Short mmCIF file of C-alpha atoms in Angstrom, two decimals:
data_model
loop_
_atom_site.label_atom_id
_atom_site.label_comp_id
_atom_site.label_asym_id
_atom_site.label_seq_id
_atom_site.Cartn_x
_atom_site.Cartn_y
_atom_site.Cartn_z
CA UNK N 1 -10.67 -7.54 2.68
CA UNK N 2 -8.92 -7.88 -0.64
CA UNK N 3 -9.56 -11.08 -2.58
CA UNK N 4 -6.76 -13.42 -3.58
CA UNK N 5 -7.10 -12.85 -7.38
CA UNK N 6 -6.77 -9.07 -6.98
CA UNK N 7 -3.85 -9.49 -4.59
CA UNK N 8 -2.19 -11.99 -6.94
CA UNK N 9 -2.57 -9.78 -10.02
CA UNK N 10 -1.20 -6.73 -8.21
CA UNK N 11 1.74 -8.64 -6.71
CA UNK N 12 2.48 -10.19 -10.10
CA UNK N 13 2.55 -6.77 -11.76
CA UNK N 14 4.96 -5.49 -9.09
CA UNK N 15 7.22 -8.51 -9.53
CA UNK N 16 7.19 -8.09 -13.32
CA UNK N 17 8.01 -4.38 -13.00
CA UNK N 18 10.88 -5.22 -10.65
CA UNK N 19 12.25 -7.73 -13.17
CA UNK N 20 11.96 -5.19 -15.99
CA UNK N 21 13.56 -2.44 -13.88
CA UNK N 22 16.50 -4.63 -12.86
CA UNK N 23 16.95 -5.85 -16.44
CA UNK N 24 17.06 -2.30 -17.74
CA UNK N 25 19.53 -1.31 -14.99
CA UNK N 26 21.87 -4.06 -16.20
CA UNK N 27 21.95 -2.61 -19.74
CA UNK N 28 21.78 1.06 -18.68
CA UNK N 29 24.56 2.09 -21.09
CA UNK N 30 22.39 1.33 -24.15
CA UNK N 31 20.60 4.09 -26.07
CA UNK N 32 17.47 5.14 -24.18
CA UNK N 33 18.00 2.68 -21.31
CA UNK N 34 18.30 5.40 -18.67
CA UNK N 35 15.03 6.98 -19.75
CA UNK N 36 13.34 3.56 -19.89
CA UNK N 37 14.69 2.83 -16.39
CA UNK N 38 13.13 6.06 -15.08
CA UNK N 39 9.86 5.13 -16.79
CA UNK N 40 9.88 1.71 -15.16
CA UNK N 41 10.60 3.24 -11.74
CA UNK N 42 7.54 5.47 -12.05
CA UNK N 43 5.48 2.48 -13.15
CA UNK N 44 6.76 0.60 -10.10
CA UNK N 45 5.68 3.47 -7.83
CA UNK N 46 2.28 3.34 -9.52
CA UNK N 47 1.98 -0.43 -8.97
CA UNK N 48 3.13 -0.43 -5.34
CA UNK N 49 0.93 2.55 -4.51
CA UNK N 50 -2.10 0.89 -6.08
CA UNK N 51 -1.59 -2.30 -4.10
CA UNK N 52 -1.02 -0.41 -0.85
CA UNK N 53 -4.20 1.58 -1.53
CA UNK N 54 -6.15 -1.65 -2.04
CA UNK N 55 -4.91 -3.37 1.12
CA UNK N 56 -5.26 -0.31 3.37
CA UNK N 57 -8.33 -0.17 5.57
CA UNK N 58 -8.42 3.44 6.77
CA UNK N 59 -9.68 6.15 4.39
CA UNK N 60 -6.82 8.53 5.23
CA UNK N 61 -4.20 5.84 4.65
CA UNK N 62 -5.87 4.91 1.36
CA UNK N 63 -5.78 8.58 0.35
CA UNK N 64 -2.06 8.87 1.15
CA UNK N 65 -1.32 5.80 -0.97
CA UNK N 66 -3.55 7.19 -3.71
CA UNK N 67 -1.47 10.38 -3.65
CA UNK N 68 1.75 8.36 -3.87
CA UNK N 69 0.25 6.48 -6.82
CA UNK N 70 -0.35 9.80 -8.57
CA UNK N 71 3.42 10.35 -8.73
CA UNK N 72 3.61 7.33 -11.02
CA UNK N 73 0.41 8.25 -12.86
CA UNK N 74 1.62 11.75 -13.73
CA UNK N 75 5.32 11.09 -14.34
CA UNK N 76 5.13 7.80 -16.29
CA UNK N 77 3.74 9.44 -19.48
CA UNK N 78 6.43 12.15 -19.42
CA UNK N 79 9.18 9.60 -18.80
CA UNK N 80 7.78 7.55 -21.70
CA UNK N 81 7.94 10.63 -23.91
CA UNK N 82 11.56 11.24 -22.87
CA UNK N 83 12.38 7.62 -23.70
CA UNK N 84 10.74 7.94 -27.13
CA UNK N 85 12.67 11.14 -27.89
CA UNK N 86 16.04 9.67 -26.89
CA UNK N 87 15.43 6.30 -28.54
CA UNK N 88 14.18 7.70 -31.84
CA UNK N 89 16.24 10.88 -31.91
CA UNK N 90 13.12 12.78 -33.02
CA UNK N 91 13.01 16.08 -31.13
CA UNK N 92 16.39 15.45 -29.53
CA UNK N 93 17.49 19.07 -30.09
CA UNK N 94 14.60 20.29 -27.89
CA UNK N 95 14.77 17.40 -25.40
CA UNK N 96 16.03 19.48 -22.47
CA UNK N 97 13.28 22.06 -22.87
CA UNK N 98 10.60 19.38 -23.35
CA UNK N 99 11.84 17.52 -20.25
CA UNK N 100 11.82 20.60 -18.01
CA UNK N 101 8.49 21.91 -19.30
CA UNK N 102 6.64 18.60 -19.14
CA UNK N 103 7.99 17.49 -15.76
CA UNK N 104 7.27 20.97 -14.33
CA UNK N 105 3.73 20.88 -15.69
CA UNK N 106 3.11 17.40 -14.28
CA UNK N 107 4.66 18.44 -10.95
CA UNK N 108 1.99 21.13 -10.65
CA UNK N 109 -0.63 18.41 -11.00
CA UNK N 110 1.03 16.28 -8.33
CA UNK N 111 1.33 19.28 -6.00
CA UNK N 112 -2.38 20.03 -6.47
CA UNK N 113 -3.23 16.39 -5.71
CA UNK N 114 -1.17 16.40 -2.50
CA UNK N 115 -2.67 19.70 -1.33
CA UNK N 116 -6.25 18.97 -2.38
CA UNK N 117 -7.41 18.73 1.23
CA UNK N 118 -6.96 22.49 1.50
CA UNK N 119 -8.35 23.74 -1.82
CA UNK N 120 -10.43 20.89 -3.35
CA UNK N 121 -9.40 21.84 -6.90
CA UNK N 122 -8.72 18.22 -7.89
CA UNK N 123 -11.27 16.03 -6.12
CA UNK N 124 -14.96 16.83 -5.76
CA UNK N 125 -15.48 13.83 -3.49
CA UNK N 126 -13.71 10.76 -2.14
CA UNK N 127 -15.58 7.69 -0.93
CA UNK N 128 -14.74 4.08 -0.20
CA UNK N 129 -16.52 1.47 -2.30
CA UNK N 130 -16.81 -1.80 -0.41
CA UNK N 131 -17.37 -4.93 -2.49
CA UNK N 132 -17.05 -8.58 -1.51
CA UNK N 133 -13.61 -8.74 -3.15
CA UNK N 134 -12.04 -5.41 -2.18
CA UNK N 135 -12.39 -1.91 -0.80
CA UNK N 136 -11.31 0.86 -3.14
CA UNK N 137 -11.38 4.61 -3.29
CA UNK N 138 -13.84 6.24 -5.61
CA UNK N 139 -12.68 9.70 -6.56
CA UNK N 140 -14.91 12.15 -8.36
CA UNK N 141 -12.46 14.44 -10.22
CA UNK N 142 -13.03 18.12 -10.90
CA UNK N 143 -12.82 19.69 -14.34
CA UNK N 144 -9.26 20.83 -13.58
CA UNK N 145 -8.28 17.26 -12.67
CA UNK N 146 -9.75 15.97 -15.93
CA UNK N 147 -7.79 18.64 -17.81
CA UNK N 148 -4.53 17.59 -16.10
CA UNK N 149 -5.27 13.89 -16.68
CA UNK N 150 -5.81 14.58 -20.39
CA UNK N 151 -2.15 15.62 -20.61
CA UNK N 152 -1.17 12.14 -19.40
CA UNK N 153 -2.96 10.76 -22.43
CA UNK N 154 -1.44 13.43 -24.69
CA UNK N 155 2.14 12.70 -23.57
CA UNK N 156 1.56 8.97 -24.07
CA UNK N 157 0.09 9.47 -27.55
CA UNK N 158 3.00 11.69 -28.57
CA UNK N 159 5.46 9.04 -27.34
CA UNK N 160 3.61 6.32 -29.26
CA UNK N 161 3.51 8.56 -32.32
CA UNK N 162 7.27 9.15 -32.20
CA UNK N 163 7.91 5.42 -31.85
CA UNK N 164 5.49 4.73 -34.73
CA UNK N 165 7.16 7.27 -37.00
CA UNK N 166 10.55 5.81 -36.13
CA UNK N 167 9.36 2.27 -36.84
CA UNK N 168 7.93 3.26 -40.23
CA UNK N 169 11.04 5.18 -41.25
CA UNK N 170 13.58 2.60 -40.09
CA UNK N 171 15.16 0.07 -42.39
CA UNK N 172 13.55 -3.33 -42.82
CA UNK N 173 16.14 -5.18 -40.72
CA UNK N 174 15.60 -2.84 -37.77
CA UNK N 175 11.82 -3.17 -38.08
CA UNK N 176 12.00 -6.94 -37.61
CA UNK N 177 13.58 -6.44 -34.18
#
């Protein structure tokens, strides 16, 4: 059984993501808003999937929700990168290529996660850890999974780097925003 603090924190994160997503939808005509909206949708999938994984009792159901969560885990960094490119204008000329290449690459990771039951290239083992406050999946990733996960970090760091470069090169008035 999931404890109230864990349930509360997860529900609060979902509510906050819903508020952010709706707020971005309202201003979707602004520069970068569409990309930020897509990013927030993937984060919402991640949050909902995580909560559903935590409250599920059956291992197979937990695994399905874990797989759904991976859609958010793999696509959020790419969507963040696309937002950073559009918002800053850095790399805008190659945006289409970057979008197709990065989403295709991440889609391969998601496909491998969803088909892992047949080939076991992503997960070495899956167990349920039962504690007094929750039951959660413990996944032992393979080397290939760790390689694919490292690209999530890489995409996020590139996005942060682009935003940092933009912030440093912008005029003082813009920086104060």
